[in-house]
PDB file of C-alpha atoms in Angstrom:
ATOM      1  CA  UNK A 132      -0.013   0.009  -0.023  1.00 55.00           C
ATOM      2  CA  UNK A 133       1.433   3.448  -0.964  1.00 60.00           C
ATOM      3  CA  UNK A 134       1.459   6.528   1.154  1.00 48.00           C
ATOM      4  CA  UNK A 135      -1.313   7.964  -1.065  1.00 55.00           C
ATOM      5  CA  UNK A 136      -3.451   4.790  -0.454  1.00 57.00           C
ATOM      6  CA  UNK A 137      -2.863   5.165   3.259  1.00 59.00           C
ATOM      7  CA  UNK A 138      -3.818   8.932   3.188  1.00 60.00           C
ATOM      8  CA  UNK A 139      -7.051   8.131   1.158  1.00 64.00           C
ATOM      9  CA  UNK A 140      -7.980   5.379   3.651  1.00 71.00           C
ATOM     10  CA  UNK A 141      -7.225   7.550   6.560  1.00 91.00           C
ATOM     11  CA  UNK A 142      -9.444  10.388   5.057  1.00 94.00           C
ATOM     12  CA  UNK A 143     -12.111   7.824   4.359  1.00 94.00           C
ATOM     13  CA  UNK A 144     -12.087   6.465   7.967  1.00 94.00           C
ATOM     14  CA  UNK A 145     -12.102   9.847   9.489  1.00 95.00           C
ATOM     15  CA  UNK A 146     -15.000  11.144   7.324  1.00 96.00           C
ATOM     16  CA  UNK A 147     -16.903   7.963   7.818  1.00 94.00           C
ATOM     17  CA  UNK A 148     -16.724   8.109  11.537  1.00 92.00           C
ATOM     18  CA  UNK A 149     -17.449  11.897  11.537  1.00 95.00           C
ATOM     19  CA  UNK A 150     -20.493  11.616   9.347  1.00 95.00           C
ATOM     20  CA  UNK A 151     -21.990   8.961  11.631  1.00 92.00           C
ATOM     21  CA  UNK A 152     -21.040  10.537  15.037  1.00 91.00           C
ATOM     22  CA  UNK A 153     -21.032  14.351  14.295  1.00 94.00           C
ATOM     23  CA  UNK A 154     -23.536  14.912  11.356  1.00 95.00           C
ATOM     24  CA  UNK A 155     -25.913  12.010  11.373  1.00 94.00           C
ATOM     25  CA  UNK A 156     -28.858  13.676   9.589  1.00 93.00           C
ATOM     26  CA  UNK A 157     -31.159  10.774  10.047  1.00 91.00           C
ATOM     27  CA  UNK A 158     -30.343  10.318  13.782  1.00 89.00           C
ATOM     28  CA  UNK A 159     -29.312   6.705  13.750  1.00 87.00           C
ATOM     29  CA  UNK A 160     -26.055   7.129  15.880  1.00 84.00           C
ATOM     30  CA  UNK A 161     -28.274   7.184  18.994  1.00 81.00           C
ATOM     31  CA  UNK A 162     -29.590   3.739  18.258  1.00 80.00           C
ATOM     32  CA  UNK A 163     -26.977   2.036  16.390  1.00 69.00           C
ATOM     33  CA  UNK A 164     -23.297   1.639  17.289  1.00 66.00           C
ATOM     34  CA  UNK A 165     -22.394   0.077  13.872  1.00 69.00           C
ATOM     35  CA  UNK A 166     -21.612   2.543  11.253  1.00 72.00           C
ATOM     36  CA  UNK A 167     -22.767   1.975   7.682  1.00 82.00           C
ATOM     37  CA  UNK A 168     -25.974   3.981   7.234  1.00 85.00           C
ATOM     38  CA  UNK A 169     -24.122   6.697   5.208  1.00 92.00           C
ATOM     39  CA  UNK A 170     -21.442   4.553   3.468  1.00 92.00           C
ATOM     40  CA  UNK A 171     -22.757   5.155  -0.040  1.00 94.00           C
ATOM     41  CA  UNK A 172     -21.931   8.824   0.401  1.00 96.00           C
ATOM     42  CA  UNK A 173     -18.493   8.664   1.826  1.00 95.00           C
ATOM     43  CA  UNK A 174     -16.474   8.069  -1.371  1.00 96.00           C
ATOM     44  CA  UNK A 175     -18.204  11.081  -3.032  1.00 95.00           C
ATOM     45  CA  UNK A 176     -17.439  13.279   0.049  1.00 96.00           C
ATOM     46  CA  UNK A 177     -13.819  12.146   0.103  1.00 96.00           C
ATOM     47  CA  UNK A 178     -13.247  12.931  -3.616  1.00 96.00           C
ATOM     48  CA  UNK A 179     -14.727  16.321  -2.953  1.00 97.00           C
ATOM     49  CA  UNK A 180     -12.500  16.882   0.095  1.00 97.00           C
ATOM     50  CA  UNK A 181      -9.413  15.828  -1.871  1.00 95.00           C
ATOM     51  CA  UNK A 182      -9.914  18.897  -4.058  1.00 96.00           C
ATOM     52  CA  UNK A 183      -9.838  21.321  -0.891  1.00 96.00           C
ATOM     53  CA  UNK A 184     -13.259  22.810  -1.567  1.00 97.00           C
ATOM     54  CA  UNK A 185     -14.639  25.869   0.093  1.00 98.00           C
ATOM     55  CA  UNK A 186     -16.998  25.531   3.133  1.00 98.00           C
ATOM     56  CA  UNK A 187     -19.835  26.507   0.767  1.00 98.00           C
ATOM     57  CA  UNK A 188     -19.053  23.742  -1.572  1.00 98.00           C
ATOM     58  CA  UNK A 189     -18.893  21.252   1.285  1.00 98.00           C
ATOM     59  CA  UNK A 190     -22.138  22.538   2.602  1.00 98.00           C
ATOM     60  CA  UNK A 191     -23.936  22.241  -0.813  1.00 98.00           C
ATOM     61  CA  UNK A 192     -22.767  18.657  -1.089  1.00 98.00           C
ATOM     62  CA  UNK A 193     -24.001  17.786   2.432  1.00 98.00           C
ATOM     63  CA  UNK A 194     -27.192  19.600   1.890  1.00 98.00           C
ATOM     64  CA  UNK A 195     -27.847  17.808  -1.461  1.00 97.00           C
ATOM     65  CA  UNK A 196     -27.209  14.501   0.400  1.00 97.00           C
ATOM     66  CA  UNK A 197     -29.393  15.378   3.287  1.00 97.00           C
ATOM     67  CA  UNK A 198     -32.351  16.828   1.406  1.00 97.00           C
ATOM     68  CA  UNK A 199     -32.282  15.106  -2.069  1.00 96.00           C
ATOM     69  CA  UNK A 200     -30.529  11.806  -1.636  1.00 95.00           C
ATOM     70  CA  UNK A 201     -31.716  10.950   1.853  1.00 94.00           C
ATOM     71  CA  UNK A 202     -34.992  12.908   1.551  1.00 95.00           C
ATOM     72  CA  UNK A 203     -34.945  14.809   4.948  1.00 95.00           C
ATOM     73  CA  UNK A 204     -36.224  18.329   5.269  1.00 95.00           C
ATOM     74  CA  UNK A 205     -32.736  19.426   6.257  1.00 95.00           C
ATOM     75  CA  UNK A 206     -31.351  21.084   9.412  1.00 95.00           C
ATOM     76  CA  UNK A 207     -29.203  23.950   8.116  1.00 97.00           C
ATOM     77  CA  UNK A 208     -27.255  24.743  11.325  1.00 97.00           C
ATOM     78  CA  UNK A 209     -25.692  21.375  12.054  1.00 97.00           C
ATOM     79  CA  UNK A 210     -25.010  20.815   8.415  1.00 98.00           C
ATOM     80  CA  UNK A 211     -23.176  24.178   8.229  1.00 98.00           C
ATOM     81  CA  UNK A 212     -21.272  23.317  11.372  1.00 98.00           C
ATOM     82  CA  UNK A 213     -20.284  19.841   9.980  1.00 98.00           C
ATOM     83  CA  UNK A 214     -19.180  21.514   6.696  1.00 98.00           C
ATOM     84  CA  UNK A 215     -16.904  23.758   8.643  1.00 98.00           C
ATOM     85  CA  UNK A 216     -15.427  20.661  10.469  1.00 97.00           C
ATOM     86  CA  UNK A 217     -14.795  18.907   7.137  1.00 98.00           C
ATOM     87  CA  UNK A 218     -13.275  22.049   5.706  1.00 98.00           C
ATOM     88  CA  UNK A 219     -10.892  22.339   8.679  1.00 97.00           C
ATOM     89  CA  UNK A 220      -9.998  18.647   8.237  1.00 95.00           C
ATOM     90  CA  UNK A 221      -8.601  19.219   4.816  1.00 94.00           C
ATOM     91  CA  UNK A 222      -7.319  22.732   4.967  1.00 90.00           C
TER      92      UNK A 222
END
């Protein structure tokens, strides 16, 4: 495994854990210790984060996942806060 592969895996694992524990727009973390509910979105998020996007770009991605893909009505404040956390992770 190359350093790039290790870095990508590390980012993936950090994002996966944070999505489940910090963002969790469905609210499953309170009921399920096992992560996996959001796994289909993690690769897309990681590809975006590797490009060092702005906070707004990250927010728009999260908002689209939350409101369109998942179908929730959206909770803007926690999603903005999580976008800031992801921004700080890669910048």
